[in-house]
Each structure stands twice: as C-alpha cells, then as structure tokens.
PDB file of N, CA and C in Angstrom:
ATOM      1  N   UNK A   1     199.367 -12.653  22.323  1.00 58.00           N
ATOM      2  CA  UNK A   1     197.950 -12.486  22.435  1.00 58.00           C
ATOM      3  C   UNK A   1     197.634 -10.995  22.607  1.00 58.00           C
ATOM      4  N   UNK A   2     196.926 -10.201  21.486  1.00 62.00           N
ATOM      5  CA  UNK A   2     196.731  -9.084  21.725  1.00 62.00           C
ATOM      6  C   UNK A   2     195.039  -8.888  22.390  1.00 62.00           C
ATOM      7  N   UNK A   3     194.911  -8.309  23.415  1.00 70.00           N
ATOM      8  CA  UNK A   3     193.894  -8.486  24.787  1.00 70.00           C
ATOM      9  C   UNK A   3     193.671  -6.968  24.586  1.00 70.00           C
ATOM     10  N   UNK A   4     193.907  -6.018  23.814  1.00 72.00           N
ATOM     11  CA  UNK A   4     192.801  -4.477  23.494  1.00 72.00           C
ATOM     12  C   UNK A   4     191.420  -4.651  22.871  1.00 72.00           C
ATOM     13  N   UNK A   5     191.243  -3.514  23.430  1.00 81.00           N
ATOM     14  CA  UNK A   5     189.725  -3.829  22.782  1.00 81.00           C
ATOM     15  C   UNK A   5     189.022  -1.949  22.896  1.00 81.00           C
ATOM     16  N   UNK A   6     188.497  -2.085  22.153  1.00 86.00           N
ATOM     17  CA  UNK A   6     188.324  -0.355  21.142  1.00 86.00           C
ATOM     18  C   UNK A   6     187.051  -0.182  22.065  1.00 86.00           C
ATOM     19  N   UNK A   7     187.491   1.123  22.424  1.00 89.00           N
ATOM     20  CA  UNK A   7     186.036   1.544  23.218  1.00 89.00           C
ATOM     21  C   UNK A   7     185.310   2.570  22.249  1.00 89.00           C
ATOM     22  N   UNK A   8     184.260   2.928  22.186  1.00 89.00           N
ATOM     23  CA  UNK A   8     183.494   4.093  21.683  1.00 89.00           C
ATOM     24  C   UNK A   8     182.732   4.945  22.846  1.00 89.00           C
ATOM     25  N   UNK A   9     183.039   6.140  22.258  1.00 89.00           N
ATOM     26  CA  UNK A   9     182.400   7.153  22.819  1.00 89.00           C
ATOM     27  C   UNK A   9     180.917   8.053  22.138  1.00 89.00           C
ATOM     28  N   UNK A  10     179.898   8.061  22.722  1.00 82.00           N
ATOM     29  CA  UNK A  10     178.886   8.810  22.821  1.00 82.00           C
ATOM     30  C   UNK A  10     179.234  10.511  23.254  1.00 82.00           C
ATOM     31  N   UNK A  11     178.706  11.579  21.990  1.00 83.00           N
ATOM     32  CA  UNK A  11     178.516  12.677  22.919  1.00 83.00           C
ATOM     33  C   UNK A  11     176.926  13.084  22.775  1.00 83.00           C
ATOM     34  N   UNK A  12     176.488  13.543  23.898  1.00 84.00           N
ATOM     35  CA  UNK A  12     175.103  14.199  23.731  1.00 84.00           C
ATOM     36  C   UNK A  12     174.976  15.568  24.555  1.00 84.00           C
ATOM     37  N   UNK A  13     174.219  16.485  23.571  1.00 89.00           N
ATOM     38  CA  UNK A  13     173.940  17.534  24.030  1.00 89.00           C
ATOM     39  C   UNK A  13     172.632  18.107  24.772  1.00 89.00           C
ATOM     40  N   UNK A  14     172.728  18.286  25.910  1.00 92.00           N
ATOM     41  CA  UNK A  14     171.597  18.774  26.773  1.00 92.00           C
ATOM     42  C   UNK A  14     171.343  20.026  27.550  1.00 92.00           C
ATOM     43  N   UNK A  15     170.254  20.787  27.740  1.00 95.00           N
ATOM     44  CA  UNK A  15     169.792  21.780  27.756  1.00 95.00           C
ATOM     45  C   UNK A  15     169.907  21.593  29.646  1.00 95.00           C
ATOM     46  N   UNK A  16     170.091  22.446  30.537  1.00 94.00           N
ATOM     47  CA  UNK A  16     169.474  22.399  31.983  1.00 94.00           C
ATOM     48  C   UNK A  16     169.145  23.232  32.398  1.00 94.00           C
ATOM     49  N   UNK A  17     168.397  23.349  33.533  1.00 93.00           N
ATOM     50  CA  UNK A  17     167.568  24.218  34.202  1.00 93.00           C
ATOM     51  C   UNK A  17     167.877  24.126  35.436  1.00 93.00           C
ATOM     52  N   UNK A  18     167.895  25.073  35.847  1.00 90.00           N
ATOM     53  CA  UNK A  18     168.285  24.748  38.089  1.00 90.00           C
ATOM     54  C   UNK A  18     167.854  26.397  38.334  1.00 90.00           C
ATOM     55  N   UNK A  19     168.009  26.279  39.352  1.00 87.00           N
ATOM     56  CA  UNK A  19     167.770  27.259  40.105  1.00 87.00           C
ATOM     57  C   UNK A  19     168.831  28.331  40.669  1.00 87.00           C
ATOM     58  N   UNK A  20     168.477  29.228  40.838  1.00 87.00           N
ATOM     59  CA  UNK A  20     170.037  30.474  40.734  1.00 87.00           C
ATOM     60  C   UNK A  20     170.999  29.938  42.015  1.00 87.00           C
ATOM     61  N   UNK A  21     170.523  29.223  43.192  1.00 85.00           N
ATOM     62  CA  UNK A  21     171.425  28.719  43.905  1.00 85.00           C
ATOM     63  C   UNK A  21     172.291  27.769  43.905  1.00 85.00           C
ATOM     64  N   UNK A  22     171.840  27.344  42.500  1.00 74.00           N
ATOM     65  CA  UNK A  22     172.878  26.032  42.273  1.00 74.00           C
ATOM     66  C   UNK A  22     172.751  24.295  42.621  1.00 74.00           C
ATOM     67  N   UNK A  23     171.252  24.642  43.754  1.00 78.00           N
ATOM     68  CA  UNK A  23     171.357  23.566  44.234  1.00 78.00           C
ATOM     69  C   UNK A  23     169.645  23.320  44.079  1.00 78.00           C
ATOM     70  N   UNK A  24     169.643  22.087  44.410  1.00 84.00           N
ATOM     71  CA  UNK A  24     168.117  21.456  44.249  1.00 84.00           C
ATOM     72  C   UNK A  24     167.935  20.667  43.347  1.00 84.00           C
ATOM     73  N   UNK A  25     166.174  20.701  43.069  1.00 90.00           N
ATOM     74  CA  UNK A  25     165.937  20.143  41.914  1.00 90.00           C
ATOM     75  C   UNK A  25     166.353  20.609  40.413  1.00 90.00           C
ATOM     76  N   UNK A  26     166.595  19.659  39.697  1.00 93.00           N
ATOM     77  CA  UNK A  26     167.082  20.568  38.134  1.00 93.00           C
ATOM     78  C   UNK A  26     166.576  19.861  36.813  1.00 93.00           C
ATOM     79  N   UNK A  27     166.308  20.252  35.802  1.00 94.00           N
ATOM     80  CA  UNK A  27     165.737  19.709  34.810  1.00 94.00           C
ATOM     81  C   UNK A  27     166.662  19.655  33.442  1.00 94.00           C
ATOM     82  N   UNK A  28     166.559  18.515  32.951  1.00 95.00           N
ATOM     83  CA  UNK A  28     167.592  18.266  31.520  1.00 95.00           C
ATOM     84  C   UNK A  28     166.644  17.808  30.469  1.00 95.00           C
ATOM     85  N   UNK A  29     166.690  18.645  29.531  1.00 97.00           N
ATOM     86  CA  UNK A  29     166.249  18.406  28.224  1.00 97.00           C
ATOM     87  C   UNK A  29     167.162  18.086  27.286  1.00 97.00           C
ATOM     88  N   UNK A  30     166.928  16.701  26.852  1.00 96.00           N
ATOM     89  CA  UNK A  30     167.644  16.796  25.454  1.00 96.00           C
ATOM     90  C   UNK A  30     167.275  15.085  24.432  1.00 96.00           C
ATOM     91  N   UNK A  31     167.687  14.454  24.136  1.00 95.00           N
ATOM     92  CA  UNK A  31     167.684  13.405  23.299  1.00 95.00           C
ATOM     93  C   UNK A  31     167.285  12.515  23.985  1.00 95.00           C
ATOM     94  N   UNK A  32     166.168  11.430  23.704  1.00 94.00           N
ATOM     95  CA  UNK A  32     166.358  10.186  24.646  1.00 94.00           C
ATOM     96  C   UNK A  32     167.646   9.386  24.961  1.00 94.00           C
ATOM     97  N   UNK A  33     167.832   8.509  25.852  1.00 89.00           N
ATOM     98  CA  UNK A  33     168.975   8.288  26.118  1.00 89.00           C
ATOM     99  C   UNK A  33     168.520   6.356  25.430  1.00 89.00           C
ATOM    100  N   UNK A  34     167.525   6.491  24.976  1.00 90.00           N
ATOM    101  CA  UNK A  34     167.408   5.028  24.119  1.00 90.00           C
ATOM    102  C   UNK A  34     167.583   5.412  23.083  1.00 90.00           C
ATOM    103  N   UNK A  35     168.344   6.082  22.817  1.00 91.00           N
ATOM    104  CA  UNK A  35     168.291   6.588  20.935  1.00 91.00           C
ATOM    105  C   UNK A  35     167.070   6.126  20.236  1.00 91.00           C
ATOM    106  N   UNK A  36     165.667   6.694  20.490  1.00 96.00           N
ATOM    107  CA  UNK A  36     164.311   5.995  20.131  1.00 96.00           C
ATOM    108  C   UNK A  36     164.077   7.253  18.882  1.00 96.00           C
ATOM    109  N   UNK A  37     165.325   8.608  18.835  1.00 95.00           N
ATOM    110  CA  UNK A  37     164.754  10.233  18.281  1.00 95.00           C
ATOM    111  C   UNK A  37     163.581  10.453  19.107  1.00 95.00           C
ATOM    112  N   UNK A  38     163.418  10.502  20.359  1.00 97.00           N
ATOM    113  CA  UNK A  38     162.424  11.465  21.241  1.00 97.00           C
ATOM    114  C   UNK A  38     162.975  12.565  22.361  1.00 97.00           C
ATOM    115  N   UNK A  39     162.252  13.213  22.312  1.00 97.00           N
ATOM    116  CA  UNK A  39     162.312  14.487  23.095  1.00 97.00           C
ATOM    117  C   UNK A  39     162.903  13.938  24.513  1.00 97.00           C
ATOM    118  N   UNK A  40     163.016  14.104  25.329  1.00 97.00           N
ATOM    119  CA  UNK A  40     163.748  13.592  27.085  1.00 97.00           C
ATOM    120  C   UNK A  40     163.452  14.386  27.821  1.00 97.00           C
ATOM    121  N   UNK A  41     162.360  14.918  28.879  1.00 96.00           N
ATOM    122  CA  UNK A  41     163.078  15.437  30.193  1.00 96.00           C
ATOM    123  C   UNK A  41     163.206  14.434  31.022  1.00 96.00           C
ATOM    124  N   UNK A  42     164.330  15.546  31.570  1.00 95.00           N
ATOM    125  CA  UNK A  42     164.373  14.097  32.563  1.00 95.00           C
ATOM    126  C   UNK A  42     164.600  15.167  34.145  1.00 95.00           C
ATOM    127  N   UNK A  43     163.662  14.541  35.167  1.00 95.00           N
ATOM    128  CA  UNK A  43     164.155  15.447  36.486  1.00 95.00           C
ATOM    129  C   UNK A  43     164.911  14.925  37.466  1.00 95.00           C
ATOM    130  N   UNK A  44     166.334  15.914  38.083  1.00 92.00           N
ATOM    131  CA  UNK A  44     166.883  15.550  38.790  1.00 92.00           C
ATOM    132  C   UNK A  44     167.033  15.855  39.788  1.00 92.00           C
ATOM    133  N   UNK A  45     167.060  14.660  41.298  1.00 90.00           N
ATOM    134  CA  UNK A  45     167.035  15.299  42.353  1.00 90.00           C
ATOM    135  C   UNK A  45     168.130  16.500  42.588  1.00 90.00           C
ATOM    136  N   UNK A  46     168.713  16.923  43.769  1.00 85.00           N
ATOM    137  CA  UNK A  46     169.425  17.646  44.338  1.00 85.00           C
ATOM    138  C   UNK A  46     170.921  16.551  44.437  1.00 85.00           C
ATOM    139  N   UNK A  47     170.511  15.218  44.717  1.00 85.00           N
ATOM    140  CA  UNK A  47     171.638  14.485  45.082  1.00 85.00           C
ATOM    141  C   UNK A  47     172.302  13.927  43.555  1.00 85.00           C
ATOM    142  N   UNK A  48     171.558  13.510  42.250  1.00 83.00           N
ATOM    143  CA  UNK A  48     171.790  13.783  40.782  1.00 83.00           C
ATOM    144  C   UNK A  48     170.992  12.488  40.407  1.00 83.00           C
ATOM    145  N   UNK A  49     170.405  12.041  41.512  1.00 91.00           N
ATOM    146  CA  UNK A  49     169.362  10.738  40.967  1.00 91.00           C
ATOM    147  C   UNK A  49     168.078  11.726  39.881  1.00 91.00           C
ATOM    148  N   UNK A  50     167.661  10.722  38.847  1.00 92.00           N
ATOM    149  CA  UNK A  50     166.479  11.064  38.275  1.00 92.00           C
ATOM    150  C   UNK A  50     165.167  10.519  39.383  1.00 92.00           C
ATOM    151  N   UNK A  51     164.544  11.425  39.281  1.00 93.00           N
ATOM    152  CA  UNK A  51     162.650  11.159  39.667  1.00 93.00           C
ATOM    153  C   UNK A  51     162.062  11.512  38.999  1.00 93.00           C
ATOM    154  N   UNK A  52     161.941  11.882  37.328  1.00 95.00           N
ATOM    155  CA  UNK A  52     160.971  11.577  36.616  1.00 95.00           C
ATOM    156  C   UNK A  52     161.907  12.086  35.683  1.00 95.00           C
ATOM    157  N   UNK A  53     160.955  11.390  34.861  1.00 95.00           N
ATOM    158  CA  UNK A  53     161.049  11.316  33.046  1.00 95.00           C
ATOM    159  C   UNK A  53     160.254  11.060  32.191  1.00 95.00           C
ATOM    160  N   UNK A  54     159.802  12.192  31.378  1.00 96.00           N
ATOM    161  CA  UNK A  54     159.333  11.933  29.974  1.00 96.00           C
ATOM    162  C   UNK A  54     159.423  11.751  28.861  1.00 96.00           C
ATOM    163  N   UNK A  55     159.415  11.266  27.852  1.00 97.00           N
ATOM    164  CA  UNK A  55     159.879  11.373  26.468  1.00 97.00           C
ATOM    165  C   UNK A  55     158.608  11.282  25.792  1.00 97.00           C
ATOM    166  N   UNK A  56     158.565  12.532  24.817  1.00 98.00           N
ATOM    167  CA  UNK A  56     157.752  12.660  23.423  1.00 98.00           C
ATOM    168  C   UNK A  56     158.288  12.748  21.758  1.00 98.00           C
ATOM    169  N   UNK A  57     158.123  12.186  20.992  1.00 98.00           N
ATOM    170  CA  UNK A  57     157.939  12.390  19.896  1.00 98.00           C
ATOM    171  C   UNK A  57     158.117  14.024  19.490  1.00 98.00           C
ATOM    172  N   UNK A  58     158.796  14.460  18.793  1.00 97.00           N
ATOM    173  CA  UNK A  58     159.269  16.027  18.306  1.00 97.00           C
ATOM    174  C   UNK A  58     158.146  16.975  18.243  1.00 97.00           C
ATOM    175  N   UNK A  59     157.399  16.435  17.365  1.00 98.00           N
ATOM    176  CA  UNK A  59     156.038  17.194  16.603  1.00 98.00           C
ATOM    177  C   UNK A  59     155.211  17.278  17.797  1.00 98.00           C
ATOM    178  N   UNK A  60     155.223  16.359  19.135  1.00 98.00           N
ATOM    179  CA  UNK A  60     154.288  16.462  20.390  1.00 98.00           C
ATOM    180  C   UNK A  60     155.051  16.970  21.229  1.00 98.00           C
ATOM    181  N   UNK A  61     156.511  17.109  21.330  1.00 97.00           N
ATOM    182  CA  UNK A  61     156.970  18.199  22.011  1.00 97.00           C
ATOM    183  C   UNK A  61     156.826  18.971  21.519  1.00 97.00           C
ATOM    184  N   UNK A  62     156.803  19.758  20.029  1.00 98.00           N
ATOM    185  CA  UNK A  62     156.306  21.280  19.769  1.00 98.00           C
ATOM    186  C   UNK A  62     155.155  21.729  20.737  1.00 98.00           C
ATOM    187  N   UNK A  63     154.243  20.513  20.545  1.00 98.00           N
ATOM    188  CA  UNK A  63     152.515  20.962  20.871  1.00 98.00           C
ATOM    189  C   UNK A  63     153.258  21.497  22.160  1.00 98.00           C
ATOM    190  N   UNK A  64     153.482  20.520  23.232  1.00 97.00           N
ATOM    191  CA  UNK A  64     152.992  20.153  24.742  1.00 97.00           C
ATOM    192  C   UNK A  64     153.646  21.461  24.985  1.00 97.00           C
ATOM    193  N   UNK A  65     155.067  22.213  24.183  1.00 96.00           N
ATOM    194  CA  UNK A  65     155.839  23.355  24.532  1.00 96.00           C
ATOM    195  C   UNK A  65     154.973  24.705  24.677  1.00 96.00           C
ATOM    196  N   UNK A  66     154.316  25.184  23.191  1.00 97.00           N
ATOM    197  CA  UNK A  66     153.413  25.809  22.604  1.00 97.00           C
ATOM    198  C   UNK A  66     152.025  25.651  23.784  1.00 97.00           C
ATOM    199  N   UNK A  67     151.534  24.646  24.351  1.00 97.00           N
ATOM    200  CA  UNK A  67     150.675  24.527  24.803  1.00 97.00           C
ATOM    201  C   UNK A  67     151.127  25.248  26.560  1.00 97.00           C
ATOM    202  N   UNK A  68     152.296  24.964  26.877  1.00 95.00           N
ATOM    203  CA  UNK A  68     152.585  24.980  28.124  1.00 95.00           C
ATOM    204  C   UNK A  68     153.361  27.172  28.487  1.00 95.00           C
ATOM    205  N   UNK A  69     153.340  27.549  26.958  1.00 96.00           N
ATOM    206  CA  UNK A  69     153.927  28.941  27.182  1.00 96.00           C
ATOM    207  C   UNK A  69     152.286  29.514  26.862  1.00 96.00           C
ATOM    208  N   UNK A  70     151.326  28.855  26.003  1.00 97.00           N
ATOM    209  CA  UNK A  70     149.766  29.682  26.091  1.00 97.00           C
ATOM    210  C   UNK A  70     149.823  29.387  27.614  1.00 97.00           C
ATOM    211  N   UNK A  71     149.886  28.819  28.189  1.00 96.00           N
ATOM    212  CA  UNK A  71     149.328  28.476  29.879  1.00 96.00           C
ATOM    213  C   UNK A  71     149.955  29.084  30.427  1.00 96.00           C
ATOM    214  N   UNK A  72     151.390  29.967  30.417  1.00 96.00           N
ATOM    215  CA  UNK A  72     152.048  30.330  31.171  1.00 96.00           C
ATOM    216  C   UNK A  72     151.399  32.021  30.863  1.00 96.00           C
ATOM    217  N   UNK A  73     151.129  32.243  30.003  1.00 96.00           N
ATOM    218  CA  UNK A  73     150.547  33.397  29.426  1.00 96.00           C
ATOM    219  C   UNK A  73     149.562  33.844  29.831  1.00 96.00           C
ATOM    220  N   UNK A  74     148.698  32.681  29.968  1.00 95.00           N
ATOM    221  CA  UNK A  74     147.227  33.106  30.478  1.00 95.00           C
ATOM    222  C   UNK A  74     147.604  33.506  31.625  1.00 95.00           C
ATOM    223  N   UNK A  75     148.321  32.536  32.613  1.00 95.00           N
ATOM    224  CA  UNK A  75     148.694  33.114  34.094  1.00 95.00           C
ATOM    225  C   UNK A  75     149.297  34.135  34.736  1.00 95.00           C
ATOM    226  N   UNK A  76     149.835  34.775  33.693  1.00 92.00           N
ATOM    227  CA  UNK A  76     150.417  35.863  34.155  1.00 92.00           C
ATOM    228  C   UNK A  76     150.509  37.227  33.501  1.00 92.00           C
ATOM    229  N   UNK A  77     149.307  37.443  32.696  1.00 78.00           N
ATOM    230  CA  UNK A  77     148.564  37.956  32.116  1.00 78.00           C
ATOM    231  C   UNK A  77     147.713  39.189  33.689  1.00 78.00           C
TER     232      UNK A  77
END
C-alpha cells in the first residue's frame, strides 16, 4: 500500500513596511491571499496577528496610491 501523497507549494511575493526599530505595527503589501488578482494590505500587529485588511482591484489601487501621495504632498508642502 503506497500511503504518499504530493504536497504543493505556493510562493508569494510581498512588499513590508515597519518601523526602523524592528518592532511594532507593520504593513504587507502584496497579492490577495484568495487568489481573487487583488491588491492586499494587510496590517500586522507587533505580536504577527493581522488587524486589518484591504483588498482592491489593480486599476483602484493605482487611484487610492496616486490619490494618497497628492495627500501626502499637500501636507507637507
């Protein structure tokens, strides 16, 4: 009785953000993790639980990106 059984592996590539101490809150951008093709952030506590998440559509992550560096612009302008 042959009892193997073939595993597969997933790789995905993601972007993060933290803070210069290494520790805290931190942010991961990259692919949904429903393979739906949408955008992902996802925020992570300090301990590596998520507390929030968004996912958009590509063409509405351009906007919301574009929209969020005019805002960062105006502010510090």
């Amino acid at each position: 009785m042959n009892t193997t059984t073939e595993q597969t592996y997933e790789m995905e590539t993601v972007r993060e953000i933290w803070p210069p101490t290494g520790s805290g809150e931190r942010y991961e951008i990259g692919p949904d993790r429903d393979g739906l093709g949408l955008v992902e952030i996802r925020v992570r506590e300090s301990g590596g639980g998520i507390s929030a998440r968004m996912s958009f559509e590509p063409e509405l992550a351009k906007l919301v990106a574009t929209a969020m560096l005019k805002c960062c612009n105006e502010i510090t302008d």
